mmCIF file of C-alpha atoms and ligand atoms in Angstrom:
data_model
loop_
_atom_site.group_PDB
_atom_site.id
_atom_site.type_symbol
_atom_site.label_atom_id
_atom_site.label_comp_id
_atom_site.label_asym_id
_atom_site.label_seq_id
_atom_site.Cartn_x
_atom_site.Cartn_y
_atom_site.Cartn_z
ATOM 1 C CA MET A 2 0.110 -0.235 0.255
ATOM 2 C CA ARG A 3 1.198 3.278 -0.471
ATOM 3 C CA LYS A 4 1.852 6.003 2.118
ATOM 4 C CA ALA A 5 2.618 9.618 2.178
ATOM 5 C CA PHE A 6 5.583 11.253 4.383
ATOM 6 C CA LYS A 7 5.330 15.323 4.198
ATOM 7 C CA TYR A 8 8.310 17.059 5.463
ATOM 8 C CA ARG A 9 9.221 20.472 5.817
ATOM 9 C CA LEU A 10 11.982 22.084 3.413
ATOM 10 C CA TYR A 11 14.432 24.858 4.653
ATOM 11 C CA PRO A 12 15.467 26.149 1.025
ATOM 12 C CA THR A 13 17.935 29.168 1.070
ATOM 13 C CA LYS A 14 16.537 32.085 -0.633
ATOM 14 C CA PRO A 15 17.873 31.422 -3.952
ATOM 15 C CA GLN A 16 16.542 28.150 -3.832
ATOM 16 C CA ALA A 17 13.176 29.370 -2.888
ATOM 17 C CA ARG A 18 13.395 31.585 -5.802
ATOM 18 C CA ASP A 19 14.322 28.540 -8.113
ATOM 19 C CA LEU A 20 11.348 26.518 -6.603
ATOM 20 C CA GLU A 21 8.844 29.370 -6.854
ATOM 21 C CA ARG A 22 10.190 29.818 -10.766
ATOM 22 C CA THR A 23 10.085 26.186 -11.536
ATOM 23 C CA LEU A 24 6.452 26.267 -10.189
ATOM 24 C CA GLU A 25 5.541 28.781 -12.194
ATOM 25 C CA LEU A 26 6.776 27.431 -15.239
ATOM 26 C CA CYS A 27 5.078 24.227 -14.540
ATOM 27 C CA ARG A 28 1.877 26.425 -14.497
ATOM 28 C CA GLN A 29 2.264 27.783 -17.630
ATOM 29 C CA LEU A 30 3.113 24.613 -19.355
ATOM 30 C CA TYR A 31 -0.212 23.253 -17.559
ATOM 31 C CA ASN A 32 -2.411 26.211 -19.227
ATOM 32 C CA ALA A 33 -0.891 25.916 -22.401
ATOM 33 C CA ALA A 34 -1.297 22.171 -22.783
ATOM 34 C CA LEU A 35 -4.659 22.799 -21.617
ATOM 35 C CA GLN A 36 -5.220 25.482 -24.098
ATOM 36 C CA GLU A 37 -3.937 23.111 -26.593
ATOM 37 C CA ARG A 38 -6.621 20.415 -25.680
ATOM 38 C CA ARG A 39 -9.336 23.039 -25.566
ATOM 39 C CA GLU A 40 -8.933 24.424 -28.856
ATOM 40 C CA ALA A 41 -8.608 20.906 -30.513
ATOM 41 C CA TYR A 42 -11.671 19.842 -28.888
ATOM 42 C CA LYS A 43 -13.613 22.746 -29.625
ATOM 43 C CA LYS A 44 -12.821 23.670 -32.922
ATOM 44 C CA ALA A 45 -12.400 20.215 -34.411
ATOM 45 C CA GLY A 46 -13.867 18.094 -32.013
ATOM 46 C CA LYS A 47 -10.543 16.004 -31.567
ATOM 47 C CA THR A 48 -8.446 15.237 -28.661
ATOM 48 C CA VAL A 49 -4.749 15.728 -28.230
ATOM 49 C CA GLY A 50 -3.540 13.053 -26.094
ATOM 50 C CA PHE A 51 -1.187 12.708 -23.609
ATOM 51 C CA TYR A 52 1.653 11.173 -25.693
ATOM 52 C CA GLU A 53 1.423 13.407 -28.797
ATOM 53 C CA GLN A 54 1.905 16.583 -25.944
ATOM 54 C CA LYS A 55 4.636 14.552 -24.229
ATOM 55 C CA ARG A 56 6.752 14.604 -27.740
ATOM 56 C CA SER A 57 6.166 18.002 -28.401
ATOM 57 C CA LEU A 58 7.848 18.755 -24.898
ATOM 58 C CA LEU A 59 10.854 18.345 -26.797
ATOM 59 C CA GLU A 60 10.157 21.335 -29.246
ATOM 60 C CA VAL A 61 8.830 23.381 -25.917
ATOM 61 C CA ARG A 62 12.457 22.398 -24.019
ATOM 62 C CA ALA A 63 14.507 23.520 -27.288
ATOM 63 C CA ALA A 64 12.363 26.899 -27.995
ATOM 64 C CA LEU A 65 12.452 27.938 -24.300
ATOM 65 C CA PRO A 66 15.743 27.801 -22.602
ATOM 66 C CA GLU A 67 14.173 28.192 -19.186
ATOM 67 C CA TYR A 68 12.671 24.990 -19.154
ATOM 68 C CA LYS A 69 15.680 23.140 -19.963
ATOM 69 C CA ARG A 70 16.609 23.504 -16.174
ATOM 70 C CA ILE A 71 13.191 21.645 -14.745
ATOM 71 C CA HIS A 72 13.806 17.936 -15.210
ATOM 72 C CA SER A 73 11.702 16.461 -18.041
ATOM 73 C CA GLN A 74 9.729 13.837 -15.890
ATOM 74 C CA VAL A 75 8.703 16.985 -13.851
ATOM 75 C CA LEU A 76 7.173 18.485 -17.062
ATOM 76 C CA GLN A 77 5.910 15.257 -18.067
ATOM 77 C CA ASP A 78 4.016 14.934 -14.972
ATOM 78 C CA VAL A 79 2.572 18.400 -15.883
ATOM 79 C CA LEU A 80 0.998 16.965 -18.930
ATOM 80 C CA GLN A 81 -0.209 14.126 -16.941
ATOM 81 C CA ARG A 82 -2.022 16.747 -14.690
ATOM 82 C CA VAL A 83 -3.662 17.884 -17.798
ATOM 83 C CA ASP A 84 -4.589 14.658 -19.087
ATOM 84 C CA ARG A 85 -6.163 13.426 -15.747
ATOM 85 C CA ALA A 86 -8.191 16.995 -15.718
ATOM 86 C CA PHE A 87 -9.607 15.923 -19.222
ATOM 87 C CA GLN A 88 -10.237 12.116 -18.146
ATOM 88 C CA GLY A 89 -12.173 13.764 -15.377
ATOM 89 C CA PHE A 90 -13.886 16.110 -18.152
ATOM 90 C CA PHE A 91 -14.747 13.252 -20.157
ATOM 91 C CA ARG A 92 -16.413 10.956 -17.267
ATOM 92 C CA ARG A 93 -18.347 13.810 -16.191
ATOM 93 C CA LEU A 94 -19.602 14.455 -19.995
ATOM 94 C CA LYS A 95 -20.952 10.841 -19.662
ATOM 95 C CA GLY A 96 -22.373 10.928 -16.378
ATOM 96 C CA ARG A 97 -24.292 14.287 -16.838
ATOM 97 C CA LYS A 98 -25.814 13.794 -20.159
ATOM 98 C CA GLY A 99 -23.350 15.920 -22.000
ATOM 99 C CA LYS A 100 -23.008 18.633 -19.576
ATOM 100 C CA ALA A 101 -19.573 19.260 -17.841
ATOM 101 C CA GLY A 102 -17.633 22.290 -17.209
ATOM 102 C CA PHE A 103 -14.093 22.486 -19.297
ATOM 103 C CA PRO A 104 -11.044 21.542 -17.071
ATOM 104 C CA ARG A 105 -9.972 25.166 -15.737
ATOM 105 C CA PHE A 106 -7.001 27.063 -16.427
ATOM 106 C CA LYS A 107 -4.650 27.585 -13.029
ATOM 107 C CA GLY A 108 -4.272 30.959 -11.832
ATOM 108 C CA LYS A 109 -1.411 32.254 -9.710
ATOM 109 C CA GLY A 110 -1.799 30.670 -6.149
ATOM 110 C CA ARG A 111 -4.056 28.064 -7.527
ATOM 111 C CA TYR A 112 -1.032 25.817 -8.889
ATOM 112 C CA ASP A 113 0.761 24.694 -5.922
ATOM 113 C CA SER A 114 2.679 21.691 -6.348
ATOM 114 C CA PHE A 115 5.445 19.787 -8.883
ATOM 115 C CA THR A 116 5.823 16.424 -8.906
ATOM 116 C CA PHE A 117 8.982 13.820 -9.858
ATOM 117 C CA PRO A 118 7.312 10.639 -10.882
ATOM 118 C CA GLN A 119 10.142 8.560 -10.782
ATOM 119 C CA ALA A 120 12.034 9.875 -7.622
ATOM 120 C CA TYR A 121 13.350 6.675 -6.652
ATOM 121 C CA ALA A 122 15.260 6.592 -9.937
ATOM 122 C CA THR A 123 15.792 9.938 -10.799
ATOM 123 C CA GLY A 124 15.260 13.510 -10.247
ATOM 124 C CA VAL A 125 15.807 13.613 -5.929
ATOM 125 C CA LYS A 126 17.974 11.667 -3.762
ATOM 126 C CA LEU A 127 18.364 12.221 -0.365
ATOM 127 C CA GLN A 128 21.887 12.986 1.354
ATOM 128 C CA GLU A 129 23.900 13.341 4.642
ATOM 129 C CA GLY A 130 21.530 10.789 6.335
ATOM 130 C CA GLY A 131 18.346 12.966 5.743
ATOM 131 C CA LYS A 132 19.557 16.030 6.648
ATOM 132 C CA ARG A 133 19.554 17.352 3.128
ATOM 133 C CA VAL A 134 17.464 16.349 -0.352
ATOM 134 C CA LEU A 135 19.019 16.999 -3.834
ATOM 135 C CA LEU A 136 16.738 18.295 -6.199
ATOM 136 C CA HIS A 137 17.163 18.259 -9.804
ATOM 137 C CA GLY A 138 17.202 22.049 -11.103
ATOM 138 C CA ILE A 139 17.027 23.089 -7.316
ATOM 139 C CA GLY A 140 20.077 21.976 -5.604
ATOM 140 C CA SER A 141 20.784 20.475 -2.166
ATOM 141 C CA VAL A 142 17.935 21.606 -0.037
ATOM 142 C CA LYS A 143 17.615 21.088 4.010
ATOM 143 C CA VAL A 144 15.186 19.088 5.133
ATOM 144 C CA LYS A 145 13.570 17.711 8.140
ATOM 145 C CA LEU A 146 12.790 14.304 8.629
ATOM 146 C CA HIS A 147 10.366 14.475 11.799
ATOM 147 C CA ARG A 148 9.540 11.042 11.425
ATOM 148 C CA PRO A 149 11.388 8.182 9.659
ATOM 149 C CA LEU A 150 10.660 7.522 6.034
ATOM 150 C CA GLU A 151 9.474 3.999 5.247
ATOM 151 C CA GLY A 152 9.170 1.651 2.458
ATOM 152 C CA LYS A 153 10.073 2.260 -1.297
ATOM 153 C CA LEU A 154 10.415 5.227 -2.403
ATOM 154 C CA LYS A 155 7.671 6.104 -5.350
ATOM 155 C CA THR A 156 7.074 9.945 -6.036
ATOM 156 C CA ALA A 157 8.116 13.166 -4.585
ATOM 157 C CA THR A 158 6.262 16.477 -4.765
ATOM 158 C CA LEU A 159 7.436 19.422 -3.757
ATOM 159 C CA LYS A 160 4.386 21.550 -2.157
ATOM 160 C CA ARG A 161 3.966 25.170 -1.422
ATOM 161 C CA GLU A 162 2.047 26.256 1.448
ATOM 162 C CA GLY A 163 1.986 29.862 2.134
ATOM 163 C CA GLU A 164 5.363 30.960 2.477
ATOM 164 C CA GLY A 165 6.660 27.469 3.218
ATOM 165 C CA TRP A 166 7.766 24.516 1.096
ATOM 166 C CA TYR A 167 7.361 20.864 1.784
ATOM 167 C CA ILE A 168 8.292 17.873 0.159
ATOM 168 C CA VAL A 169 5.794 14.928 0.007
ATOM 169 C CA PHE A 170 7.389 11.253 -0.509
ATOM 170 C CA VAL A 171 5.130 8.945 -1.626
ATOM 171 C CA CYS A 172 6.180 5.384 -0.800
ATOM 172 C CA GLU A 173 5.269 1.471 -1.039
ATOM 173 C CA VAL A 174 5.001 0.084 2.395
ATOM 174 C CA GLU A 175 3.991 -3.210 3.918
ATOM 175 C CA PRO A 176 1.105 -3.533 5.380
ATOM 176 C CA LYS A 177 1.621 -4.152 9.552
ATOM 177 C CA PRO A 178 -1.246 -6.409 10.669
ATOM 178 C CA LEU A 179 -1.811 -5.988 14.484
ATOM 179 C CA PRO A 180 -2.744 -9.261 16.489
ATOM 180 C CA PRO A 181 -6.730 -10.140 15.050
ATOM 181 C CA SER A 182 -9.143 -8.997 17.482
ATOM 182 C CA ASP A 183 -12.683 -9.732 18.000
ATOM 183 C CA ARG A 184 -13.870 -6.708 19.663
ATOM 184 C CA ALA A 185 -16.191 -4.478 17.368
ATOM 185 C CA VAL A 186 -17.412 -0.411 17.801
ATOM 186 C CA GLY A 187 -20.135 1.174 16.183
ATOM 187 C CA ILE A 188 -19.143 5.222 16.411
ATOM 188 C CA ASP A 189 -21.819 7.791 15.891
ATOM 189 C CA LEU A 190 -20.275 10.923 14.213
ATOM 190 C CA GLY A 191 -20.523 14.493 15.341
ATOM 191 C CA THR A 192 -22.992 15.797 17.663
ATOM 192 C CA ASN A 193 -21.420 18.968 19.406
ATOM 193 C CA PRO A 194 -19.609 19.163 21.526
ATOM 194 C CA HIS A 195 -18.290 15.346 20.658
ATOM 195 C CA PHE A 196 -16.683 14.598 17.646
ATOM 196 C CA LEU A 197 -17.495 11.036 18.008
ATOM 197 C CA ILE A 198 -19.401 8.625 20.617
ATOM 198 C CA THR A 199 -18.832 5.098 20.632
ATOM 199 C CA SER A 200 -21.276 2.042 21.398
ATOM 200 C CA GLU A 201 -19.490 1.558 24.427
ATOM 201 C CA GLY A 202 -20.120 5.205 25.716
ATOM 202 C CA GLU A 203 -16.762 6.679 24.984
ATOM 203 C CA LYS A 204 -17.067 10.080 24.128
ATOM 204 C CA VAL A 205 -14.174 12.060 22.104
ATOM 205 C CA GLU A 206 -14.053 15.763 22.101
ATOM 206 C CA ALA A 207 -11.850 17.958 19.882
ATOM 207 C CA PRO A 208 -8.880 18.849 21.518
ATOM 208 C CA ARG A 209 -8.909 22.210 23.579
ATOM 209 C CA ARG A 210 -6.109 23.566 21.405
ATOM 210 C CA TYR A 211 -7.837 22.984 18.083
ATOM 211 C CA GLN A 212 -10.940 24.560 19.511
ATOM 212 C CA LYS A 213 -9.192 27.771 20.290
ATOM 213 C CA THR A 214 -7.371 28.173 17.014
ATOM 214 C CA GLN A 215 -10.704 27.855 15.442
ATOM 215 C CA GLU A 216 -12.165 30.936 17.778
ATOM 216 C CA LYS A 217 -8.821 32.630 16.676
ATOM 217 C CA LEU A 218 -10.299 31.872 13.287
ATOM 218 C CA ALA A 219 -13.650 33.336 13.258
ATOM 219 C CA LYS A 220 -11.893 36.219 14.921
ATOM 220 C CA LYS A 221 -9.853 36.846 12.176
ATOM 221 C CA GLN A 222 -12.323 36.241 9.728
ATOM 222 C CA LYS A 223 -14.502 39.224 11.342
ATOM 223 C CA GLU A 224 -11.152 41.372 11.341
ATOM 224 C CA LEU A 225 -10.877 40.824 7.532
ATOM 225 C CA SER A 226 -14.286 41.779 6.778
ATOM 226 C CA ARG A 227 -14.001 44.914 8.493
ATOM 227 C CA LYS A 228 -10.827 45.908 6.649
ATOM 228 C CA ARG A 229 -11.132 47.717 2.890
ATOM 229 C CA ARG A 230 -10.330 45.082 0.146
ATOM 230 C CA GLY A 231 -7.228 45.283 -1.233
ATOM 231 C CA SER A 232 -5.789 47.872 1.329
ATOM 232 C CA ARG A 233 -2.678 47.244 2.966
ATOM 233 C CA ARG A 234 -4.068 45.633 5.944
ATOM 234 C CA TYR A 235 -6.379 43.647 4.728
ATOM 235 C CA LEU A 236 -3.861 41.408 2.423
ATOM 236 C CA LYS A 237 -1.684 41.284 5.588
ATOM 237 C CA THR A 238 -4.927 40.125 7.658
ATOM 238 C CA LYS A 239 -5.724 37.837 4.875
ATOM 239 C CA LYS A 240 -2.039 36.211 5.284
ATOM 240 C CA GLN A 241 -2.841 35.703 8.652
ATOM 241 C CA LEU A 242 -5.993 34.382 8.128
ATOM 242 C CA ALA A 243 -4.584 31.892 5.840
ATOM 243 C CA LYS A 244 -1.755 30.758 8.080
ATOM 244 C CA LEU A 245 -4.728 30.085 11.068
ATOM 245 C CA HIS A 246 -6.563 28.107 8.228
ATOM 246 C CA ARG A 247 -3.302 25.905 7.936
ATOM 247 C CA LYS A 248 -3.126 25.807 11.505
ATOM 248 C CA VAL A 249 -6.291 24.452 11.986
ATOM 249 C CA ALA A 250 -6.248 21.971 9.125
ATOM 250 C CA ARG A 251 -2.962 20.670 10.496
ATOM 251 C CA GLN A 252 -4.434 20.299 13.983
ATOM 252 C CA ARG A 253 -7.181 18.409 12.928
ATOM 253 C CA ARG A 254 -5.441 16.187 10.966
ATOM 254 C CA ASP A 255 -3.169 15.251 13.966
ATOM 255 C CA PHE A 256 -6.315 14.760 16.154
ATOM 256 C CA HIS A 257 -7.966 12.509 13.376
ATOM 257 C CA HIS A 258 -4.737 10.469 13.067
ATOM 258 C CA LYS A 259 -4.663 9.950 16.964
ATOM 259 C CA VAL A 260 -8.702 9.259 17.394
ATOM 260 C CA ALA A 261 -8.060 6.517 14.467
ATOM 261 C CA ARG A 262 -5.140 5.116 15.881
ATOM 262 C CA SER A 263 -6.674 4.303 18.985
ATOM 263 C CA LEU A 264 -9.596 2.587 17.354
ATOM 264 C CA VAL A 265 -7.724 1.048 15.332
ATOM 265 C CA ASN A 266 -5.211 -0.273 18.202
ATOM 266 C CA ARG A 267 -8.263 -1.688 20.163
ATOM 267 C CA TYR A 268 -10.900 -2.901 17.610
ATOM 268 C CA GLY A 269 -10.980 -5.520 14.929
ATOM 269 C CA THR A 270 -14.156 -4.254 13.447
ATOM 270 C CA ILE A 271 -14.857 -0.494 13.162
ATOM 271 C CA VAL A 272 -18.750 0.358 12.059
ATOM 272 C CA HIS A 273 -19.595 3.882 10.948
ATOM 273 C CA GLU A 274 -22.663 5.375 9.029
ATOM 274 C CA ASP A 275 -21.762 5.554 5.625
ATOM 275 C CA LEU A 276 -21.243 9.414 4.487
ATOM 276 C CA ASN A 277 -21.708 8.617 0.846
ATOM 277 C CA VAL A 278 -25.268 7.712 1.261
ATOM 278 C CA LEU A 279 -27.458 10.670 -0.080
ATOM 279 C CA GLY A 280 -28.881 13.045 2.262
ATOM 280 C CA LEU A 281 -26.369 12.739 5.316
ATOM 281 C CA ALA A 282 -24.807 15.720 4.668
ATOM 282 C CA ARG A 283 -27.975 17.599 5.297
ATOM 283 C CA SER A 284 -28.581 15.750 8.307
ATOM 284 C CA TYR A 285 -25.469 16.878 9.759
ATOM 285 C CA LEU A 286 -25.881 20.064 8.981
ATOM 286 C CA ALA A 287 -29.167 19.949 10.740
ATOM 287 C CA LYS A 288 -26.875 18.808 14.004
ATOM 288 C CA GLY A 289 -24.566 22.170 13.962
ATOM 289 C CA VAL A 290 -21.459 20.878 12.349
ATOM 290 C CA HIS A 291 -20.254 22.047 9.382
ATOM 291 C CA ASP A 292 -16.548 21.658 9.792
ATOM 292 C CA ALA A 293 -15.739 18.747 11.339
ATOM 293 C CA GLY A 294 -14.127 16.859 8.069
ATOM 294 C CA TRP A 295 -15.684 13.561 8.769
ATOM 295 C CA ALA A 296 -14.641 12.432 5.196
ATOM 296 C CA GLN A 297 -10.917 13.028 5.848
ATOM 297 C CA PHE A 298 -11.280 11.238 9.096
ATOM 298 C CA LEU A 299 -12.926 8.113 7.845
ATOM 299 C CA PHE A 300 -10.556 8.219 5.089
ATOM 300 C CA ILE A 301 -7.482 7.942 7.535
ATOM 301 C CA LEU A 302 -9.455 5.708 9.520
ATOM 302 C CA ALA A 303 -9.884 3.236 6.638
ATOM 303 C CA TYR A 304 -6.254 3.433 5.776
ATOM 304 C CA LYS A 305 -4.981 2.693 9.191
ATOM 305 C CA ALA A 306 -7.257 -0.211 9.351
ATOM 306 C CA GLU A 307 -6.150 -1.377 6.211
ATOM 307 C CA GLU A 308 -2.503 -1.198 7.197
ATOM 308 C CA ALA A 309 -3.167 -2.907 10.657
ATOM 309 C CA GLY A 310 -5.124 -5.879 8.971
ATOM 310 C CA ARG A 311 -8.415 -4.326 10.370
ATOM 311 C CA ARG A 312 -11.580 -3.722 9.287
ATOM 312 C CA VAL A 313 -13.772 -0.722 8.780
ATOM 313 C CA VAL A 314 -17.495 -1.202 7.503
ATOM 314 C CA GLY A 315 -19.731 1.888 6.428
ATOM 315 C CA VAL A 316 -23.396 1.476 6.975
ATOM 316 C CA ASP A 317 -26.886 3.592 6.021
ATOM 317 C CA PRO A 318 -27.329 5.751 8.840
ATOM 318 C CA LYS A 319 -31.062 6.089 8.327
ATOM 319 C CA HIS A 320 -33.001 6.268 11.486
ATOM 320 C CA THR A 321 -29.802 5.423 13.766
ATOM 321 C CA SER A 322 -30.568 7.991 15.971
ATOM 322 C CA GLN A 323 -34.328 7.249 16.249
ATOM 323 C CA ASP A 324 -34.234 3.500 16.921
ATOM 324 C CA CYS A 325 -34.166 2.147 20.552
ATOM 325 C CA PRO A 326 -31.061 -0.517 19.962
ATOM 326 C CA VAL A 327 -32.993 -2.584 22.427
ATOM 327 C CA CYS A 328 -36.519 -3.179 21.170
ATOM 328 C CA GLY A 329 -36.396 -1.516 17.883
ATOM 329 C CA HIS A 330 -39.137 1.200 18.684
ATOM 330 C CA ARG A 331 -38.781 4.012 16.793
ATOM 331 C CA GLU A 332 -39.383 7.577 17.995
ATOM 332 C CA LYS A 333 -38.613 11.270 16.143
ATOM 333 C CA ARG A 334 -37.228 13.300 19.110
ATOM 334 C CA PRO A 335 -35.834 17.030 19.247
ATOM 335 C CA LEU A 336 -32.065 17.599 18.829
ATOM 336 C CA TRP A 337 -31.838 18.822 22.447
ATOM 337 C CA VAL A 338 -33.181 15.630 24.038
ATOM 338 C CA ARG A 339 -30.081 13.941 24.908
ATOM 339 C CA GLU A 340 -31.034 11.101 27.358
ATOM 340 C CA PHE A 341 -34.506 9.507 27.350
ATOM 341 C CA THR A 342 -36.392 6.324 28.652
ATOM 342 C CA CYS A 343 -37.548 4.051 25.750
ATOM 343 C CA PRO A 344 -41.597 4.347 26.069
ATOM 344 C CA THR A 345 -41.688 0.296 25.167
ATOM 345 C CA CYS A 346 -38.962 -1.333 26.841
ATOM 346 C CA GLY A 347 -38.122 0.914 29.347
ATOM 347 C CA THR A 348 -34.477 1.211 28.778
ATOM 348 C CA LEU A 349 -32.679 4.407 29.713
ATOM 349 C CA LEU A 350 -30.632 5.651 26.581
ATOM 350 C CA HIS A 351 -28.073 8.391 25.337
ATOM 351 C CA ARG A 352 -29.121 9.641 22.209
ATOM 352 C CA ASP A 353 -25.762 9.328 20.545
ATOM 353 C CA VAL A 354 -24.373 6.089 22.379
ATOM 354 C CA ALA A 355 -27.919 4.731 21.363
ATOM 355 C CA ALA A 356 -27.278 5.800 17.601
ATOM 356 C CA ALA A 357 -23.673 4.335 17.781
ATOM 357 C CA GLN A 358 -25.257 1.012 19.130
ATOM 358 C CA ASN A 359 -27.796 0.703 16.168
ATOM 359 C CA VAL A 360 -24.699 1.786 13.724
ATOM 360 C CA LEU A 361 -22.882 -1.537 14.997
ATOM 361 C CA ALA A 362 -26.089 -3.780 15.107
ATOM 362 C CA ARG A 363 -26.514 -2.607 11.465
ATOM 363 C CA ALA A 364 -23.162 -4.257 10.264
ATOM 364 C CA TRP A 365 -24.246 -7.629 11.356
ATOM 365 C CA ALA A 366 -27.761 -7.231 9.956
ATOM 366 C CA GLY A 367 -27.463 -5.109 6.495
ATOM 367 C CA PRO A 368 -25.700 -6.426 3.701
ATOM 368 C CA SER A 369 -22.842 -4.773 3.928
ATOM 369 C CA GLY A 370 -21.863 -6.020 7.389
ATOM 370 C CA LYS A 371 -21.851 -9.301 6.250
ATOM 371 C CA GLY A 372 -18.057 -9.236 5.839
ATOM 372 C CA ALA A 373 -17.892 -7.265 9.409
ATOM 373 C CA ALA A 374 -19.550 -10.653 10.768
ATOM 374 C CA GLU A 375 -17.257 -12.716 9.331
ATOM 375 C CA ALA A 376 -14.261 -10.996 10.587
ATOM 376 C CA ALA A 377 -15.284 -11.075 13.785
ATOM 377 C CA THR A 378 -16.046 -14.273 14.204
HETATM 378 ZN ZN1 LIG B 8 -36.982 0.102 23.868
#
């Protein structure tokens, strides 16, 4: 399986300029390649393919010497991105009966990375035991490997985030199975102030630190709206805001990793509500949750589970918060009702714990849950 390792880079000023320049040239190439394809498609209804464009790279490099300094595979990867964008466009055309927007041109600030697709062989090399990384066309850049790189290196992507530069290594790693466990748990995602509640009654809250940054972010947002658009102060506040956004995202991701790790370590099977079921987003909005990033959390959870040889199951979320997990009695209750006694069987229930228990039960009952039942027996 593939795993990504992201590290901060510490380029010198000239190196940062070179990174910046490479990124800008890649962006221009992206837009030019996109333009060529769009025109061919609009004028003649034909498609210019990846290989055709790849061949013309030679001419580009001959005519525009600034492109010679960039590794040819980095440029090929740019064309690959254009190709992917077009594949997506054609897929959408099919799906929506002929209505789909063309892939878009990337403005400055909308193009933030470039990739060495065969970093294991060429273009990128770690030096001095991982203290520096040699990048073709850029030089030897200081890097901080805050956690060790594992597995076999595949690709390396240089990424700009705000003022900072990062390198993301994608590696092929062996799964690390944990000893099997027949414990299963259901989770109910997101009713404030909880991030999740399990069928065993465990309540997980977002960390204080994260909540504080979010408050700061909201304040900054207000500050920005009071400033005149385009003014010096506006731009300064905007920059601070972007920085806070990145901080929130980073803290949220760390938190998601921690929660997922703890669940995967303890349970052989983890059952959650399937986010892909239509209409769920709406019901979560009703719960007052906008920015919890469930999709990211479930992605991380699924990933960690796969790595550990454990099972994650998504089930239909319909009525999970209305049914009594003991007798099945269904009743709609206002959101503010946290605890209640089931009128049919008399069980005292906590709304979200009950929901999590229903979620767990569904993995055994529903068709998508068969695998989970097998895994646990
Ligand atoms: Zn009941």
